Coordinates of C-alpha atoms and ligand atoms in Angstrom, one line a residue:
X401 CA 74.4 86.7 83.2
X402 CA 75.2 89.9 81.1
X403 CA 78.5 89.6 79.4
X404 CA 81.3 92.1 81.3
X405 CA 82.4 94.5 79.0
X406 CA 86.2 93.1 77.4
X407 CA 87.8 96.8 78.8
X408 CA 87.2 95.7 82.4
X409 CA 90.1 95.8 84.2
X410 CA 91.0 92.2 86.2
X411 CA 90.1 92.2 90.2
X412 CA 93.3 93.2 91.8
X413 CA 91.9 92.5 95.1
X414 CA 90.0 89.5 94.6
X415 CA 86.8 89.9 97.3
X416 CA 87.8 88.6 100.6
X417 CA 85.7 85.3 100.9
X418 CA 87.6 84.4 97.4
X419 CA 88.2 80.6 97.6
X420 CA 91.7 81.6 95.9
X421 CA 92.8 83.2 99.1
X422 CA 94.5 81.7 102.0
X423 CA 93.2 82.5 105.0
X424 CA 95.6 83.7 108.0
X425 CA 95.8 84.6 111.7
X426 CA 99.0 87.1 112.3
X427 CA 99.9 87.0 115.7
X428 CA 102.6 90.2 116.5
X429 CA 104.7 92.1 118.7
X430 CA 104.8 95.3 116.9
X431 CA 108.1 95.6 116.6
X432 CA 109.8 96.9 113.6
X433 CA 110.0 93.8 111.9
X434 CA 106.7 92.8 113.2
X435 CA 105.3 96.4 111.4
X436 CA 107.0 95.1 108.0
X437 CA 105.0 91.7 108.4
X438 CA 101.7 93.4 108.9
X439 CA 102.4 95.5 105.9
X440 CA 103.5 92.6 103.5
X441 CA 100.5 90.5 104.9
X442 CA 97.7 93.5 104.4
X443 CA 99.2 94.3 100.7
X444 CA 99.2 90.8 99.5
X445 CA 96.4 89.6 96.8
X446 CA 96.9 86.4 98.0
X447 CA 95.8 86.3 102.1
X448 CA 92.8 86.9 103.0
X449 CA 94.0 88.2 106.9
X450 CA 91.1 87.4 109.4
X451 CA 92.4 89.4 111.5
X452 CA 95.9 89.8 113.9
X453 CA 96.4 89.6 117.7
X454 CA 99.0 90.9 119.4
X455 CA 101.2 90.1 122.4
X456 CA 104.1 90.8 124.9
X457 CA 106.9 90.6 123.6
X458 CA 109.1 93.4 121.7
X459 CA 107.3 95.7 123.9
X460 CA 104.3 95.3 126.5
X461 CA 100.7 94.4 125.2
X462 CA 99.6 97.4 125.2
X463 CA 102.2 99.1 122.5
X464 CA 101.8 96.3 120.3
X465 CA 98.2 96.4 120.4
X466 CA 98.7 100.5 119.6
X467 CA 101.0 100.1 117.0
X468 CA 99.4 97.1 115.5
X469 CA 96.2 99.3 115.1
X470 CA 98.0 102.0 113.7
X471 CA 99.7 100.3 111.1
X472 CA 96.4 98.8 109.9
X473 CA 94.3 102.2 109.9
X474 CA 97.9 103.2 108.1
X475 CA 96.7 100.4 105.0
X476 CA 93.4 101.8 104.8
X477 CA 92.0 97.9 105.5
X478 CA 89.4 96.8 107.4
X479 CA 90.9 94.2 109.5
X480 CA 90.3 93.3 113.9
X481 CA 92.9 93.7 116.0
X482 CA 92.6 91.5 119.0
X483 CA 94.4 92.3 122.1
X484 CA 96.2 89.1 124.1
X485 CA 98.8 88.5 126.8
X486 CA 100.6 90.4 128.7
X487 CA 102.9 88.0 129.8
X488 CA 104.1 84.5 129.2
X489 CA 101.5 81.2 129.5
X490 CA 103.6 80.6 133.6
X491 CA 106.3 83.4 133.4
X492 CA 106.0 86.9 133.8
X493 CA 107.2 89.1 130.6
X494 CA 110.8 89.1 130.6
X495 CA 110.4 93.2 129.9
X496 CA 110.5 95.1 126.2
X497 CA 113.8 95.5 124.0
X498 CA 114.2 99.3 123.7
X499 CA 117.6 98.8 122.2
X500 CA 116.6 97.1 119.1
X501 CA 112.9 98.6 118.1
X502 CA 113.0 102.0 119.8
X503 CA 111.1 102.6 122.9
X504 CA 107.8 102.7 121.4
X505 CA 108.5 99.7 119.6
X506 CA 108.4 101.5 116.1
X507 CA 112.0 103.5 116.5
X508 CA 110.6 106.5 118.3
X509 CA 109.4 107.4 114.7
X510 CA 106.1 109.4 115.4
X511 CA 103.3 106.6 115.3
X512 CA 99.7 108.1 114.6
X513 CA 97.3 107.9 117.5
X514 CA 95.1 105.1 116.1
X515 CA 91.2 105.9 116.0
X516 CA 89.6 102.4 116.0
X517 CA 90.1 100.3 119.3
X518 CA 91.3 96.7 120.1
X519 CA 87.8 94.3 119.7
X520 CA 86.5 93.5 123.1
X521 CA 87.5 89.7 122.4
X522 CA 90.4 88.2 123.8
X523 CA 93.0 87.0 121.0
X524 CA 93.1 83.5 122.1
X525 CA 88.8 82.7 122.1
X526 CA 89.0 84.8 118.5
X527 CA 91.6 82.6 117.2
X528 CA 89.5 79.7 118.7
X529 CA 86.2 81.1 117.2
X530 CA 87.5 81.2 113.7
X531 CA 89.2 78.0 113.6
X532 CA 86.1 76.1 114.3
X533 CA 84.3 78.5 112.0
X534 CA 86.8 77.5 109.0
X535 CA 87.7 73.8 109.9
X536 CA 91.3 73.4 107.8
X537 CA 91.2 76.7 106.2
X538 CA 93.4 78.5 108.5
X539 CA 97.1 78.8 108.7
X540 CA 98.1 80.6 112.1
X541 CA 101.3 82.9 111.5
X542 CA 102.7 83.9 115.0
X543 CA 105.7 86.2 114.5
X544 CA 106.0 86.8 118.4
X545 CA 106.1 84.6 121.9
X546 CA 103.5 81.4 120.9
X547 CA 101.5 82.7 124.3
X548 CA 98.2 83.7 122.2
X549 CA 98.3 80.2 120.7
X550 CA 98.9 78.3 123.4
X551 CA 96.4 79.6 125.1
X552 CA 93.9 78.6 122.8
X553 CA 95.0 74.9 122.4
X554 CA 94.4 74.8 126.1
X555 CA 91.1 76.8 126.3
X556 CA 90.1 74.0 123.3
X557 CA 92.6 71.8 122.3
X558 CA 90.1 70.0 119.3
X559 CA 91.3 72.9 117.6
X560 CA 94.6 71.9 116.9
X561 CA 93.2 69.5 114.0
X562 CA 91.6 71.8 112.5
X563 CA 94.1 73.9 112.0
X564 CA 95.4 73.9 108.2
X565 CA 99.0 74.9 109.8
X566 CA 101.0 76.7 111.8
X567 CA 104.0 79.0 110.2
X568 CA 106.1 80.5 112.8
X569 CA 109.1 83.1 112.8
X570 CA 110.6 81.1 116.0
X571 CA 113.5 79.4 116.9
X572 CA 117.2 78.2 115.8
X573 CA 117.8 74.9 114.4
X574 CA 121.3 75.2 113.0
X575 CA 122.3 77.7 114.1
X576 CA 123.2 79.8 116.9
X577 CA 120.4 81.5 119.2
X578 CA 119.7 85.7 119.2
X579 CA 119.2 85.8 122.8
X580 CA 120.9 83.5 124.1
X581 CA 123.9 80.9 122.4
X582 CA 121.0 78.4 121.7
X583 CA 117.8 80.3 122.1
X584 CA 115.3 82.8 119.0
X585 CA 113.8 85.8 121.0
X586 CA 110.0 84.2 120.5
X587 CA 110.6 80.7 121.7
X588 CA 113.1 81.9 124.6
X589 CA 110.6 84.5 125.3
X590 CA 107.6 81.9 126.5
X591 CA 109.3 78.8 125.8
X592 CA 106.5 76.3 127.5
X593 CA 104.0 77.8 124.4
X594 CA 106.1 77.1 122.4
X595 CA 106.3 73.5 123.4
X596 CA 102.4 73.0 123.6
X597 CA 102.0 74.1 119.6
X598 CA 105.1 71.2 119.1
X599 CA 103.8 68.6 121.1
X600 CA 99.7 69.6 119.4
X601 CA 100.1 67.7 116.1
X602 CA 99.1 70.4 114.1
X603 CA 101.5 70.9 111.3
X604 CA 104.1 73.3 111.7
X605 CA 106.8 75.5 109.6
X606 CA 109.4 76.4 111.5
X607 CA 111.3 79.9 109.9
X608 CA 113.8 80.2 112.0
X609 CA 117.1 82.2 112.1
X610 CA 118.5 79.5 109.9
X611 CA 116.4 81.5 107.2
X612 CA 115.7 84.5 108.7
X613 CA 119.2 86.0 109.0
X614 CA 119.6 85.2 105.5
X615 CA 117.2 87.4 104.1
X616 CA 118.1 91.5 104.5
X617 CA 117.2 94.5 103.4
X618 CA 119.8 97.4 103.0
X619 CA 119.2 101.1 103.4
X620 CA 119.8 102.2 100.2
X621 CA 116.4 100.0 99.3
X622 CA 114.6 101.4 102.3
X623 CA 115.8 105.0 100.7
X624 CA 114.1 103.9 97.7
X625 CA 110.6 103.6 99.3
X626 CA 107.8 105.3 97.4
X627 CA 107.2 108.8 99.2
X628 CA 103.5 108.9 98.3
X629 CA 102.6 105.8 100.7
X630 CA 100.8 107.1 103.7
X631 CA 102.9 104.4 106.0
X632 CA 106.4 105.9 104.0
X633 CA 107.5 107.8 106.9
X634 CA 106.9 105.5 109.7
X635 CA 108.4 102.5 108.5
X636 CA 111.5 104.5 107.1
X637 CA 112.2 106.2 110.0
X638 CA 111.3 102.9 112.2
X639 CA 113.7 100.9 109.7
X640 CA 116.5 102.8 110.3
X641 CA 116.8 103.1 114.2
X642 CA 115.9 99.0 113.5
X643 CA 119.1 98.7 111.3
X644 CA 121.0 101.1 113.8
X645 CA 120.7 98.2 116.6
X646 CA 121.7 95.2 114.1
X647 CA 125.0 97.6 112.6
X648 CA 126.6 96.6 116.3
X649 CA 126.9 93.4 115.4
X650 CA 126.6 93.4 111.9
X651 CA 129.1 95.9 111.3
X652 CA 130.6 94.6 108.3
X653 CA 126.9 94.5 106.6
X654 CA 126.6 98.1 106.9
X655 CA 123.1 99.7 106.9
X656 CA 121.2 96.1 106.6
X657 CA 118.3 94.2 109.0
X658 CA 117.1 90.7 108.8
X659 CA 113.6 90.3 107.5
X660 CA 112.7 87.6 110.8
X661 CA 108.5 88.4 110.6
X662 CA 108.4 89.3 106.6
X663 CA 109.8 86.1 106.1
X664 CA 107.2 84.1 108.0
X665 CA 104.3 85.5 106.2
X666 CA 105.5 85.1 102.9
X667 CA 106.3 81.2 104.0
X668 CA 102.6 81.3 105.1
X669 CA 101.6 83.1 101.3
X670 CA 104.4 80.8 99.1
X671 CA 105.7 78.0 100.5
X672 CA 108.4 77.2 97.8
X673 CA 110.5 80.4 99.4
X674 CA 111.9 78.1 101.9
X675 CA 113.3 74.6 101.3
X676 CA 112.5 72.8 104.4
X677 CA 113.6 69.2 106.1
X678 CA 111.2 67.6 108.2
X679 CA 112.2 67.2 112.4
X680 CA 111.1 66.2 115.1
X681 CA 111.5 69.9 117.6
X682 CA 110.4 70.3 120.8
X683 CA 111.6 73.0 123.2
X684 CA 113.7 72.9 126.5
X685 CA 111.8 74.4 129.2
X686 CA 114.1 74.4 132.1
X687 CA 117.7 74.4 131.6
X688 CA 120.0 77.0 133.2
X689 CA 122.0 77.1 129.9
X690 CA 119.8 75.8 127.2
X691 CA 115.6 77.6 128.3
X692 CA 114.3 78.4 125.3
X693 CA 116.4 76.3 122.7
X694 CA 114.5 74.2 120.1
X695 CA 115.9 71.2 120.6
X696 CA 116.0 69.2 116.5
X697 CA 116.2 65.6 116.1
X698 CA 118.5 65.5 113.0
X699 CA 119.7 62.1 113.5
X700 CA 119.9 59.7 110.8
X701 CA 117.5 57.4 113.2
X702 CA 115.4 59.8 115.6
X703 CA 113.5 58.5 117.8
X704 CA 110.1 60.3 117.6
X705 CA 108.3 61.2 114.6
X706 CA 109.1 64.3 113.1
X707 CA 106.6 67.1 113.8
X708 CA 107.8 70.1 112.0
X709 CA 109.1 71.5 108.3
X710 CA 112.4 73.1 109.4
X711 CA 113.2 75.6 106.7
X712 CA 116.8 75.2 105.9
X713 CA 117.2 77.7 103.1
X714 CA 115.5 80.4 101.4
X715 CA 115.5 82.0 98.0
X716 CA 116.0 85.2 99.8
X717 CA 116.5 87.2 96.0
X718 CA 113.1 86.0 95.4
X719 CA 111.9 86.9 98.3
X720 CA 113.3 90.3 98.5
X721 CA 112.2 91.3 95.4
X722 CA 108.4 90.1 96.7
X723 CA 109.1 92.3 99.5
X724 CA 110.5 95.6 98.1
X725 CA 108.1 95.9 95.3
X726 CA 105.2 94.9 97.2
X727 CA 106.1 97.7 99.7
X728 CA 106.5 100.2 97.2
X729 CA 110.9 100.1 97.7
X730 CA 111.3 100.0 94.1
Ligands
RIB784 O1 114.0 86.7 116.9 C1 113.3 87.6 116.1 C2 111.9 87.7 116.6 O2 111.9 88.3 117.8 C3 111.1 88.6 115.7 O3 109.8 88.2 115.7 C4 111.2 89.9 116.4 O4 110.1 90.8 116.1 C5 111.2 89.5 117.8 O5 109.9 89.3 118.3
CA785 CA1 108.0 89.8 116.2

């Protein structure tokens, strides 16, 4: 083999069937938070994403599916974008949250009418499709309801060994709920999926609001952002409406939002962000006061194994430096 000349600059981007890169499944809501996630997963050297599916949730399917797709061709990457539910696995959807990500899910900021189109295969046979294809390679990274997953561990539950992992933004272990006093927006939101990825024995990491709410990003960062970044304007102007919605209850924080679906991804890219104790969860499916709550074992003798890494705290300086600089919020 010719030797490469010394002046050769190292691979930034190493190719995307690199060994060295992990591979992921993002499953979304788009969402502003959701868009922040896609971002930090498409810009990172170390995932290799296979591609993202998208679901109910934030807003209807359809939006997310939009917005998803817009943010990629935004990045300039070539990855699929696989539509999936439109509801919940046995509810209907509970209806989008306007009030918190803007009526077109992105803050009303002006979202670019994407040109490529959803695939023609459903989310859940794509996410079946290439977990058989890459026994134990894949970690699944839902950041919305678990409905896309859960479908697939029923269409073929052998997948669920072959699985490397599953590392969700979902739920509240120690803290209270966002929707409800007990209950995270993505477990509450299809709270029987949730159950069938806790009771599938695939290993899970739960980032939670324990973590989640810990993490922030202020506006004066967000004013920082590099002007030059074709996806500047967007996520600026859907950042703020974002951080708009959290000042009502976060008054004292000023111009801050949580970093919920960041978070999860950079779990899925470093593991060490989090520090995590291991639970038994499962989810409560039918309580008047308590649908949606993930229910955690932390008793000094549980009595079921534990099935889940809870993350209990996060280097969030670390991580928020990962974040601003790989977004360009320097
Ligand atoms: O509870 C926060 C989660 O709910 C995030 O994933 C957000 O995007 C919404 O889906
Ligand atoms: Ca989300």
């Amino acid at each position: 083999m010719a030797a490469q000349p010394e002046t050769q600059a190292p691979l930034k981007n190493p190719p995307p069937d690199s060994p060295r890169r992990q591979k992921v499944i993002l499953d979304v809501d788009t969402g502003v938070d959701d868009a922040l996630a896609i971002l930090y997963a498409l810009l990172s050297d170390e995932l290799e994403v296979l591609g993202i599916t998208t679901c109910c949730g934030n807003v209807d399917v359809d939006t997310a599916t939009r917005n998803t797709l817009a943010l990629v061709e935004l990045t300039g990457k070539d990855v699929p974008v696989y539509r999936g539910s439109a509801n919940a696995l046995v509810r209907p959807f509970a209806g989008p949250v306007p009030w918190i990500h803007g009526d077109n899910g992105l803050g009303n900021a002006a979202v670019p009418e994407p040109s490529r189109r959803p695939e023609p295969e459903d989310a859940a046979v794509f996410i079946c499709e290439q977990v058989l294809r890459y026994p134990g390679e894949v970690v699944l990274v839902p950041v919305a309801r678990m409905t896309n997953l859960a479908r697939a561990y029923l269409f073929d539950p052998g997948i669920a060994k072959s699985v490397q992992r599953i590392v969700m933004m979902g739920g509240a272990a120690f803290c209270p709920g966002n929707v409800t006093p007990v209950a995270e927006a993505n477990i509450w939101g299809d709270p029987e999926a949730a159950r069938v990825l806790f009771r599938s024995g695939t290993p899970i990491t739960m980032v939670g609001l324990d973590v989640t709410m810990r993490t922030g990003l202020t506006g004066d960062r967000l004013n920082r952002m590099d002007p030059s970044r074709p996806y500047t304007e967007l996520v600026q102007q859907a950042v703020r409406f974002y951080m708009r919605a959290y000042e009502e209850h976060h008054a004292a924080r000023g111009a801050w939002c949580p970093l919920h679906d960041p978070l999860a991804v950079a779990v899925a890219e470093d593991p060490g962000l989090c520090r995590t104790r291991r639970c038994h969860v499962d989810v409560e499916t039918s309580g008047d006061l308590t649908l949606g709550m993930t229910v955690v074992d932390a008793r000094g003798k549980p009595t079921a194994p534990p099935n889940a890494d809870v993350c209990v705290d996060v280097d969030a300086e670390r991580f928020l430096a990962r974040f601003c600089s790989r977004l360009g919020m320097v």
